[in-house]
Short mmCIF file of C-alpha atoms in Angstrom, two decimals:
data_model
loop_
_atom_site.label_atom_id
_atom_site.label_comp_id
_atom_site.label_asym_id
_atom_site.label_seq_id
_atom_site.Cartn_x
_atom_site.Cartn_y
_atom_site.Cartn_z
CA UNK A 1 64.14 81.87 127.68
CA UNK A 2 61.47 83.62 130.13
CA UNK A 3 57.93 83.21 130.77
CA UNK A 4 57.59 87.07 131.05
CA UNK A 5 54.96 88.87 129.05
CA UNK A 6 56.04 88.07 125.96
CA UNK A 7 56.73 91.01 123.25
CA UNK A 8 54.49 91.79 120.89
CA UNK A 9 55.45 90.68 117.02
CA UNK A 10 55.52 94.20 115.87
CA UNK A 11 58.01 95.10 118.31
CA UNK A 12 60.41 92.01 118.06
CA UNK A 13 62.74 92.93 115.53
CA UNK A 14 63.06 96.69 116.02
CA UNK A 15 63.72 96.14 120.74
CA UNK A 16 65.99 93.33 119.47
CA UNK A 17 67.19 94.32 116.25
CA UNK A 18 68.63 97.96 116.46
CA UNK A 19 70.56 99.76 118.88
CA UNK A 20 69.92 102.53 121.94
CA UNK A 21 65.82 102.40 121.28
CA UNK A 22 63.81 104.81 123.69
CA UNK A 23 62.42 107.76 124.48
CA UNK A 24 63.80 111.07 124.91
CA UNK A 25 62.15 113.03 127.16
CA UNK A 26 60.37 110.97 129.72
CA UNK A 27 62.05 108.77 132.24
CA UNK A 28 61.17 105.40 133.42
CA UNK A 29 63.41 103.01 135.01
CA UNK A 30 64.82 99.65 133.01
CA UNK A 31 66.73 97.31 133.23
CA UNK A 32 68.44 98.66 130.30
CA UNK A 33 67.56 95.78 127.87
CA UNK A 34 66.68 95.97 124.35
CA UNK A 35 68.67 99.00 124.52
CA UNK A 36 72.74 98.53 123.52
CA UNK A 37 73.68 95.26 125.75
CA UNK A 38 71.47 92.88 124.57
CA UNK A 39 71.64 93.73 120.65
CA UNK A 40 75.20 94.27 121.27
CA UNK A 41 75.75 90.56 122.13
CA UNK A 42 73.34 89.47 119.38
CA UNK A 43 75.57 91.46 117.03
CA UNK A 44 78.45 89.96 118.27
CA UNK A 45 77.33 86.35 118.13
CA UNK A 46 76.31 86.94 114.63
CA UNK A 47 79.89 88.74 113.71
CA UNK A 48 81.56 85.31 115.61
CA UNK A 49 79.89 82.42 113.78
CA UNK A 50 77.61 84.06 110.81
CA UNK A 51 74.88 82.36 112.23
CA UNK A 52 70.97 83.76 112.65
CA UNK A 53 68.80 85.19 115.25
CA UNK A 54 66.02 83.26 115.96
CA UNK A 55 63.42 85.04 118.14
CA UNK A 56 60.04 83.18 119.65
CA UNK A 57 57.78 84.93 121.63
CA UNK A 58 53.72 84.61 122.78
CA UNK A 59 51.59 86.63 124.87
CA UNK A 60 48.99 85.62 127.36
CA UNK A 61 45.38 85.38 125.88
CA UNK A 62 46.82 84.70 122.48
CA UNK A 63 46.39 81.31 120.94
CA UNK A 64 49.58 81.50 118.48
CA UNK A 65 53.22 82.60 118.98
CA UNK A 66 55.25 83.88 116.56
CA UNK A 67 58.83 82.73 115.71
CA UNK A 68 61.39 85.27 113.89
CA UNK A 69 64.52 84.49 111.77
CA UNK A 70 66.41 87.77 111.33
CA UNK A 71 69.98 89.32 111.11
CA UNK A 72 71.05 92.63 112.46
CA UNK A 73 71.92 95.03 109.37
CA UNK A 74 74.97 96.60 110.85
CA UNK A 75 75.20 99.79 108.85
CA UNK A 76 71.69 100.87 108.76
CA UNK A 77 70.95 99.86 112.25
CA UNK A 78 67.86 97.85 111.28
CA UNK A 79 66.60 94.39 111.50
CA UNK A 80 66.61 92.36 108.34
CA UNK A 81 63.61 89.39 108.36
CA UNK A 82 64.81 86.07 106.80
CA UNK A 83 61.45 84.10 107.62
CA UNK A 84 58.47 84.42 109.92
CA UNK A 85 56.26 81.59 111.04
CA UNK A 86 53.31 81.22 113.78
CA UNK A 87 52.94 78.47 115.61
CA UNK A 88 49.68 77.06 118.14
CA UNK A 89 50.46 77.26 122.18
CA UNK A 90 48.13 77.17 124.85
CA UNK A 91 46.70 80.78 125.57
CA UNK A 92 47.94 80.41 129.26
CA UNK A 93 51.52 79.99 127.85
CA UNK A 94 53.83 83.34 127.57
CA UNK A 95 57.32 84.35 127.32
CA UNK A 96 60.26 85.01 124.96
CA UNK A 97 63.07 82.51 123.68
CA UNK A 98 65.86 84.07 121.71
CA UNK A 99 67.90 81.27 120.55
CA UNK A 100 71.92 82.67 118.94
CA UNK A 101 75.06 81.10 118.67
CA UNK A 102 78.58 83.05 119.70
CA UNK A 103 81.94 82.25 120.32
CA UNK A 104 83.60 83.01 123.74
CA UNK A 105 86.47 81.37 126.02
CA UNK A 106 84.20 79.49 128.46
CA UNK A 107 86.72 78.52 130.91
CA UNK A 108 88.39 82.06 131.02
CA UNK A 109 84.75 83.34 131.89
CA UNK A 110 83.10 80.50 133.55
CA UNK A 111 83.63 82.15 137.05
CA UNK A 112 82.69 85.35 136.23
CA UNK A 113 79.27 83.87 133.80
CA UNK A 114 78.48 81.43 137.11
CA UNK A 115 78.92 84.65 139.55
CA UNK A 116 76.74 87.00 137.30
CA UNK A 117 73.88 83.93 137.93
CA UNK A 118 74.24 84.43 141.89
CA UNK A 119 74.55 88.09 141.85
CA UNK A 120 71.10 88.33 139.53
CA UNK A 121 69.26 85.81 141.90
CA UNK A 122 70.25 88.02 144.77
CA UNK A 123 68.75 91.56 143.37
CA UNK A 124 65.99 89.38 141.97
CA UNK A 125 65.08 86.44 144.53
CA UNK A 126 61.59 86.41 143.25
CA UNK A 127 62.76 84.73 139.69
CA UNK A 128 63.74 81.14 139.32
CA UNK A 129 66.12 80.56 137.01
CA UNK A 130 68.41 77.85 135.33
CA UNK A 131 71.60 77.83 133.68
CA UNK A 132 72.78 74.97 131.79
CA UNK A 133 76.59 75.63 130.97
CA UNK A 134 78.64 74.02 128.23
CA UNK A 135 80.34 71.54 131.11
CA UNK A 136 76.92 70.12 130.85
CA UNK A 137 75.83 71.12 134.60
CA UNK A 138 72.85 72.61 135.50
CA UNK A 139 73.11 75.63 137.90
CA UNK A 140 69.68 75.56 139.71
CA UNK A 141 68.35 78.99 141.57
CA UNK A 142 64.66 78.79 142.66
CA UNK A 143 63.40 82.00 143.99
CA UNK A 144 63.02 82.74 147.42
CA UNK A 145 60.19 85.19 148.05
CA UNK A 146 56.91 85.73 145.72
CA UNK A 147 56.78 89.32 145.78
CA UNK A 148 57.50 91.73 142.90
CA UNK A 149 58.48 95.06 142.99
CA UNK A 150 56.67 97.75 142.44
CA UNK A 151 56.23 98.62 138.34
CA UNK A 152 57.67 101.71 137.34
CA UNK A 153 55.72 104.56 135.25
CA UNK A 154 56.90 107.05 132.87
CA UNK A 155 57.58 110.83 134.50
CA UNK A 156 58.87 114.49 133.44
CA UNK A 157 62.62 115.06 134.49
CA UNK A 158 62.98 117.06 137.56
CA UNK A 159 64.19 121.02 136.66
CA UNK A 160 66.80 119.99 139.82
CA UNK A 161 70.79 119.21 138.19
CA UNK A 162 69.32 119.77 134.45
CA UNK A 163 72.47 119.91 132.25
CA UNK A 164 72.73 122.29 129.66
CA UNK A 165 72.20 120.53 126.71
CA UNK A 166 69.47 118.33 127.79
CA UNK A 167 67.86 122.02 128.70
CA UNK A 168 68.64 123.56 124.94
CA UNK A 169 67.05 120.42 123.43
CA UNK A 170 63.91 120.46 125.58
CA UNK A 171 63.14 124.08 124.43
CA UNK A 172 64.17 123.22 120.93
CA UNK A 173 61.47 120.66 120.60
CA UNK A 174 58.96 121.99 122.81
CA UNK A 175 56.11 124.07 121.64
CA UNK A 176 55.24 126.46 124.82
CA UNK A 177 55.61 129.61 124.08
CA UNK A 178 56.41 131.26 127.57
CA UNK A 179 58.93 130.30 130.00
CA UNK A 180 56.15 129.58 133.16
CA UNK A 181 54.37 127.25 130.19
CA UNK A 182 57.33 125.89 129.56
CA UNK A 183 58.14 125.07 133.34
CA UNK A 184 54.77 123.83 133.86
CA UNK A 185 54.54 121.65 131.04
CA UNK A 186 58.34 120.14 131.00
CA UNK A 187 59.05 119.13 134.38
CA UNK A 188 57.39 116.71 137.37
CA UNK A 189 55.67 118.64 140.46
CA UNK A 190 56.21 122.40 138.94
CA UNK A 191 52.60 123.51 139.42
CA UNK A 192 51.78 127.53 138.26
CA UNK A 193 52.70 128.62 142.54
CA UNK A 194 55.90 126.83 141.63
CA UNK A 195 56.91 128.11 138.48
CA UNK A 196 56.19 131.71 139.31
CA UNK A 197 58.01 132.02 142.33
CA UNK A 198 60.80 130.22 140.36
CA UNK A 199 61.10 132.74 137.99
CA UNK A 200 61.02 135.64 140.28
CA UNK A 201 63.73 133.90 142.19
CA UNK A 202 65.37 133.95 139.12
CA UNK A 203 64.90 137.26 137.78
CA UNK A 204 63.70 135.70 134.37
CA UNK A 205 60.06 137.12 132.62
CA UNK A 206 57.35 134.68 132.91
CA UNK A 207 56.02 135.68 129.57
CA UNK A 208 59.55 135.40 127.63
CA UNK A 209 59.44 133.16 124.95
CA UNK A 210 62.20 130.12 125.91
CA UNK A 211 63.53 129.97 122.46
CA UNK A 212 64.44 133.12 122.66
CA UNK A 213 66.43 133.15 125.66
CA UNK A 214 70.38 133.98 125.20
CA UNK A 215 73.31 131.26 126.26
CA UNK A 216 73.95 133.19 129.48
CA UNK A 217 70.15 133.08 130.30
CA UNK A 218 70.25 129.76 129.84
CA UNK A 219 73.37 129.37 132.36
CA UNK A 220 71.65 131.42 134.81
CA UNK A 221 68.54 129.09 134.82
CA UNK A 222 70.42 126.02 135.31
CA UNK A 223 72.36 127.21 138.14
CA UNK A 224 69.01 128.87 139.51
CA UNK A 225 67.49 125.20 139.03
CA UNK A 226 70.19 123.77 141.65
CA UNK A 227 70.30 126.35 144.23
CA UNK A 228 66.23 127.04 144.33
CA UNK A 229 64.94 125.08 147.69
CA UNK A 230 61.11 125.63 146.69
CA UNK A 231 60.82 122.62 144.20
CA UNK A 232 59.15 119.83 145.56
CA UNK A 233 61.56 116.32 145.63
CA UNK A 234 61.43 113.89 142.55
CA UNK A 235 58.87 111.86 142.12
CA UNK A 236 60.25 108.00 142.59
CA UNK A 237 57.07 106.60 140.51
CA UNK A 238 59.36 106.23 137.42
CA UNK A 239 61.67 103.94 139.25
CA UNK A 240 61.41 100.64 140.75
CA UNK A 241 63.26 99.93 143.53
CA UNK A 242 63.86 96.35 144.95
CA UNK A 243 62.39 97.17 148.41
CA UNK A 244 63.63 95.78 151.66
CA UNK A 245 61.82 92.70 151.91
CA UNK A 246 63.00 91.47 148.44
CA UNK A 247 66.45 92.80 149.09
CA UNK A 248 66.52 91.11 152.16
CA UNK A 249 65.23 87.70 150.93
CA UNK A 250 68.19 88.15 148.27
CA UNK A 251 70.81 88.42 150.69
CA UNK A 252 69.32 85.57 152.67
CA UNK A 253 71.18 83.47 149.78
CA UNK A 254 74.32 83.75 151.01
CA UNK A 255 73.33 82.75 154.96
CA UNK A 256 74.46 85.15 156.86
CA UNK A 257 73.59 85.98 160.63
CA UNK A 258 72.94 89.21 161.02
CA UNK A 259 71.40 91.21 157.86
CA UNK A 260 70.21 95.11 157.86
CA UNK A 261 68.57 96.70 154.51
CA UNK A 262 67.65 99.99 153.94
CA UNK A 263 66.12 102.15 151.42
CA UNK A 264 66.60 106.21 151.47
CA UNK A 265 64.43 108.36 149.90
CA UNK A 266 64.42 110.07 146.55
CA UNK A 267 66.91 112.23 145.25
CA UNK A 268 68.19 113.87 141.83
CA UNK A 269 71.38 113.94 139.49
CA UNK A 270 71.20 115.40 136.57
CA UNK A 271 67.39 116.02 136.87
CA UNK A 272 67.13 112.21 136.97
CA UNK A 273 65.67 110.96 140.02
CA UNK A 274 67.35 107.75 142.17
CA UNK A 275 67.04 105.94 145.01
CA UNK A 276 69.56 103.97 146.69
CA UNK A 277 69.27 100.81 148.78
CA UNK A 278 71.71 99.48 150.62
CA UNK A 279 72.36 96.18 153.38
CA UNK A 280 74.54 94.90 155.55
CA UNK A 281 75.27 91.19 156.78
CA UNK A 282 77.13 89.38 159.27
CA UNK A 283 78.68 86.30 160.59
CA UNK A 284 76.94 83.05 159.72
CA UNK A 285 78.42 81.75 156.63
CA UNK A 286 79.99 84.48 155.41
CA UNK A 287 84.25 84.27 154.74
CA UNK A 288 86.07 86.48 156.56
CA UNK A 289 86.65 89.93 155.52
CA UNK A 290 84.49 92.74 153.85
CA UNK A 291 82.85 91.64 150.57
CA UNK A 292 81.22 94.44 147.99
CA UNK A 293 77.93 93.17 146.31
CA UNK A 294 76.80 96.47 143.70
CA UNK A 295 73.48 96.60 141.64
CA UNK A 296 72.61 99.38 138.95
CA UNK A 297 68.77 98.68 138.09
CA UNK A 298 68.66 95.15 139.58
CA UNK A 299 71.65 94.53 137.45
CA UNK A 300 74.54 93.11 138.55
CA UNK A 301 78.49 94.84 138.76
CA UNK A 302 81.25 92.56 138.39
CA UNK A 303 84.48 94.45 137.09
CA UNK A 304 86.08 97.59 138.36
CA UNK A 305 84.60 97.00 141.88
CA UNK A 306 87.81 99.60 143.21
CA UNK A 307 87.19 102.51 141.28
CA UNK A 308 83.50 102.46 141.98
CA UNK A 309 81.84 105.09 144.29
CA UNK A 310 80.58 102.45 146.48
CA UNK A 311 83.58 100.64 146.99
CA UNK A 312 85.28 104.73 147.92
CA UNK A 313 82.67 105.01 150.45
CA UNK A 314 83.21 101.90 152.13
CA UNK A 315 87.05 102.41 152.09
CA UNK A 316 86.17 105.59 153.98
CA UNK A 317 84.07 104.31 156.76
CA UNK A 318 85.70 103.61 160.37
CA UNK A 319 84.23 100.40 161.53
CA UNK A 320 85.33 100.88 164.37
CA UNK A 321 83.06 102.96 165.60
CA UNK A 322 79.94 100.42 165.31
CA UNK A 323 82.30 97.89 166.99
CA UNK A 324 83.15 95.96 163.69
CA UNK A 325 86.65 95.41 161.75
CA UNK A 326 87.45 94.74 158.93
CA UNK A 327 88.70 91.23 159.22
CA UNK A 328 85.30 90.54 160.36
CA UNK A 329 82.91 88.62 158.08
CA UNK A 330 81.32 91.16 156.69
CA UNK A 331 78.95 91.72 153.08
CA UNK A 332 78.00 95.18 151.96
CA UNK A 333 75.16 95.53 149.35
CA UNK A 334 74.54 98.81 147.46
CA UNK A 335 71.57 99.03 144.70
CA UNK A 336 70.85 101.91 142.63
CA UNK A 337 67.79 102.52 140.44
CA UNK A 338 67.66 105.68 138.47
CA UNK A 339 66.12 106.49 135.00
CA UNK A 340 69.69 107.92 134.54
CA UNK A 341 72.70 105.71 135.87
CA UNK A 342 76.49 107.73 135.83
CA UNK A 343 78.50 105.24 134.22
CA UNK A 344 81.95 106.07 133.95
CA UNK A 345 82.61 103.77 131.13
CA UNK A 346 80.86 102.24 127.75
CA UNK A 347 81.54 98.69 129.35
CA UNK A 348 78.86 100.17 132.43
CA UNK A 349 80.78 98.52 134.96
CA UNK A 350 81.28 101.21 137.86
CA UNK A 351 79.59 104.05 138.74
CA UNK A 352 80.89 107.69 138.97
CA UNK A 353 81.89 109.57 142.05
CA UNK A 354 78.54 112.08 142.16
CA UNK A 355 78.73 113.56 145.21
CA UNK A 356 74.57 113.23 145.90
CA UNK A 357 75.09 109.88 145.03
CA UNK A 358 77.94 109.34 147.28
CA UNK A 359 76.18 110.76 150.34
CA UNK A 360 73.33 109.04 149.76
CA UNK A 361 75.57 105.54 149.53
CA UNK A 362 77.20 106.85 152.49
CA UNK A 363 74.19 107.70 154.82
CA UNK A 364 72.50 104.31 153.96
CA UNK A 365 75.05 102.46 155.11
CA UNK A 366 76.10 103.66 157.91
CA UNK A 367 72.37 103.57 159.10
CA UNK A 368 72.45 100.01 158.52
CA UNK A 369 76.30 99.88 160.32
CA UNK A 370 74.40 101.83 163.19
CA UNK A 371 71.78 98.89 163.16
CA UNK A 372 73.98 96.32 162.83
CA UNK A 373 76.49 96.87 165.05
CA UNK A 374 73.89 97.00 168.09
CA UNK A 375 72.87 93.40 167.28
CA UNK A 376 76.43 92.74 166.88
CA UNK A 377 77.47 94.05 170.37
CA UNK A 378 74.40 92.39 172.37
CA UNK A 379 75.52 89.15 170.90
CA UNK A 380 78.65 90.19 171.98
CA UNK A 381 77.69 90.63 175.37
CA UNK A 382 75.74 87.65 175.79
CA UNK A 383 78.85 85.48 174.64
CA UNK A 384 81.55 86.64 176.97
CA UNK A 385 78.40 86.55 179.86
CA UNK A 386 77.71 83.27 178.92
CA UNK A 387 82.17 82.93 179.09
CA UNK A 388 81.63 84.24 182.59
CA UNK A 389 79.13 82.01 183.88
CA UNK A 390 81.12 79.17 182.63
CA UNK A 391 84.32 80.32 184.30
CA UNK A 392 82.10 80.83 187.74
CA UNK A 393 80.42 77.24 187.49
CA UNK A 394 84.20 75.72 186.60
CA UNK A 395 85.45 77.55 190.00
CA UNK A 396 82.31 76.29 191.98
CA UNK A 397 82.43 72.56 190.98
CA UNK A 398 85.87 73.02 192.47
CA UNK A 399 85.18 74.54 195.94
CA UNK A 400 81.73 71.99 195.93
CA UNK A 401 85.01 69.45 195.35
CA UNK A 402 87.41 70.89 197.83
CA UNK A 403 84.40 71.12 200.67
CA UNK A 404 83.20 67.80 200.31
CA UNK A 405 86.88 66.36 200.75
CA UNK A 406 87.18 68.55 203.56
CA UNK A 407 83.90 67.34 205.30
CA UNK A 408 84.34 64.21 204.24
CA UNK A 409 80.48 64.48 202.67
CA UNK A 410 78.93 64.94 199.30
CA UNK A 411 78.72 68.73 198.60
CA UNK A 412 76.48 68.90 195.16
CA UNK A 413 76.97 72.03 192.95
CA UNK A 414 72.83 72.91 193.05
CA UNK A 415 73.07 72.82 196.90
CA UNK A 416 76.66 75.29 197.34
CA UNK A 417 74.90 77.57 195.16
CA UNK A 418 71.52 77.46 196.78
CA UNK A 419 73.28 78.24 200.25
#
């Protein structure tokens, strides 16, 4: 249950109720839902116990909500309605319940269900949220920080890492007849200066039609796309990053010390633009020894956290040389949002070793090591001079001691040291 914006009744069934909805050629950020993970556990709760969806959901303004009984047709990949109802709420009221039974090995997976809670309510501080679990106890997370981050918009890929069969079916389905039109019209920031130098770059004719172009043409342009420097860099208004003060309020959670976020710019894979944020914290009540917290779209990772790019990156750095170990109690954070995430498995629990994406991983957090390790070090300092100072007032009560014994008068500390 959330009190988000609710979804409107026409849309219910088909977001919930069929698999992999979405565009094709347009990218906006999500959080992935209502495409294959959350009809994939409403199909399995329904294959498990043979029991219903039931769907209720209201939008603000509206002075009804609307409550949907369906099943999920497996074979056609369509919703099938088993009743519909409306029912009066106050217009101020909004959200979505989605009420469906399944059967699972709760204390195999309560760890890992009560960890995916605390992970979420770090990438997203700004939700509250409450988990009642079948031991009948109430885990309790009230956000932390009001802000929201920014909403993302819908954009044009980016002619930069364009594979080739995403190319083949953009020309297939597009209807400009010349390659600059084409240019112009398919991709983000290629303006008419743009897509003529491009092409002359390239050696390819303006005026060809791009239907026509052969399979080695097409090679040549997609290699052209990665090597040209004149495009402009991706446009990050289709994602939605978590931005440093929310990622920093997230961390906050788990009390550390010392905590560093920070954000790099855009970048591309695949003609998909991504950002990547990353954070460091320290000491306070953090365990000893490096812990790996990894978000893909504000979404926790749980599983496979060794063959994942971040956790190769951090393997790789030498902590040493920003005065840290790693024995030391140390938490690494690593979010990326991208309209295209490399997954290197169905299950989407790691991500792939991109190189772009790697050195983007790798830069962030060793700017935030950088950071970091300067507070680290001053504290540092001002510990073992506060260790001296002790030492020197422990030797000076002794000679104030010795003096006074020797003079046979009272020799106070404040006056030795004033003399």
């Amino acid at each position: 249950q959330d009190n988000g914006s609710g979804i409107k009744r026409e849309d219910a069934p088909r977001l919930l109720g069929r698999m992999l909805t979405g565009t094709k050629f347009t990218l906006k950020q999500s959080r992935g839902t209502f495409g294959l993970g959350g009809s994939l556990a409403l199909l399995y709760g329904q294959i498990t116990t043979q029991k219903p969806i039931e769907i209720t959901t209201g939008r603000s303004g509206e002075e009804t909500k609307h409550r949907i009984v369906m099943r999920l047709d497996i074979e056609n990949n369509e919703p099938i309605l088993i009743r519909e109802e409306q029912q009066p709420k106050n217009p101020r009221e909004h959200g979505t319940t989605i009420e469906f039974y399944l059967q699972g090995d709760w204390f195999r997976s309560k760890r890992r269900i009560t960890e995916y809670f605390l992970q979420t309510s770090m990438i997203v501080p700004y939700a509250s949220m409450l988990f009642n679990n079948p031991d009948g106890e109430a885990l309790r997370l009230p956000r932390v920080i009001e802000m929201l981050p920014q909403q993302p918009k819908e954009a044009k890929p980016h002619p930069r890492g364009i594979v080739g069969d995403m190319l083949k079916r953009m020309i297939q389905e597009s209807r400009r007849i010349t390659l600059k039109s084409f240019l112009m019209g398919s991709f983000q920031r290629v303006g008419e200066s743009t897509a003529e130098k491009f092409l002359a770059s390239a050696g390819l004719d303006p005026a060809a039609a791009p239907k026509a172009l052969s399979n080695e043409k097409l090679v040549h342009m997609m290699r052209e796309f990665e090597t040209y420097s004149g495009f402009l860099a991706p446009s990050s208004k289709s994602l939605s990053p978590a931005g440093l003060d929310v990622l920093k309020a997230g961390i906050r959670r788990l009390k550390p010390e010392f905590i560093v976020v920070r954000q790099r710019a855009p970048s591309v894979y695949e003609g998909h633009p991504f950002i990547v944020e990353t954070g460091v914290s320290y000491g306070g009540e953090l365990l000893l020894g490096t812990r790996l917290y990894r978000f893909a779209n504000r979404i926790p990772l749980l599983y496979d956290e060794r063959t994942d790019v971040s956790s190769q990156v951090i393997r790789e750095l030498n902590l040493k040389n920003y005065g840290l170990h790693h024995n030391d109690p140390l938490a690494f954070f690593v979010h990326i949002c991208s309209t295209k995430i490399p997954y290197k498995t169905v299950g989407k629990e790691f991500i792939g070793d991109i190189d772009v994406i790697r050195r983007e991983i790798d830069l962030g957090l060793k700017d935030c090591l950088r950071r970091l390790g300067e507070g680290v070090r001053r504290k540092r300092r001002v510990h073992q001079q506060k260790r001296r100072e002790n030492k020197l007032i422990g030797y000076y009560e002794f000679i104030a001691e010795t003096l006074g014994k020797a003079t046979d008068q009272e020799v106070s500390l404040v006056n030795l040291l004033g003399n």
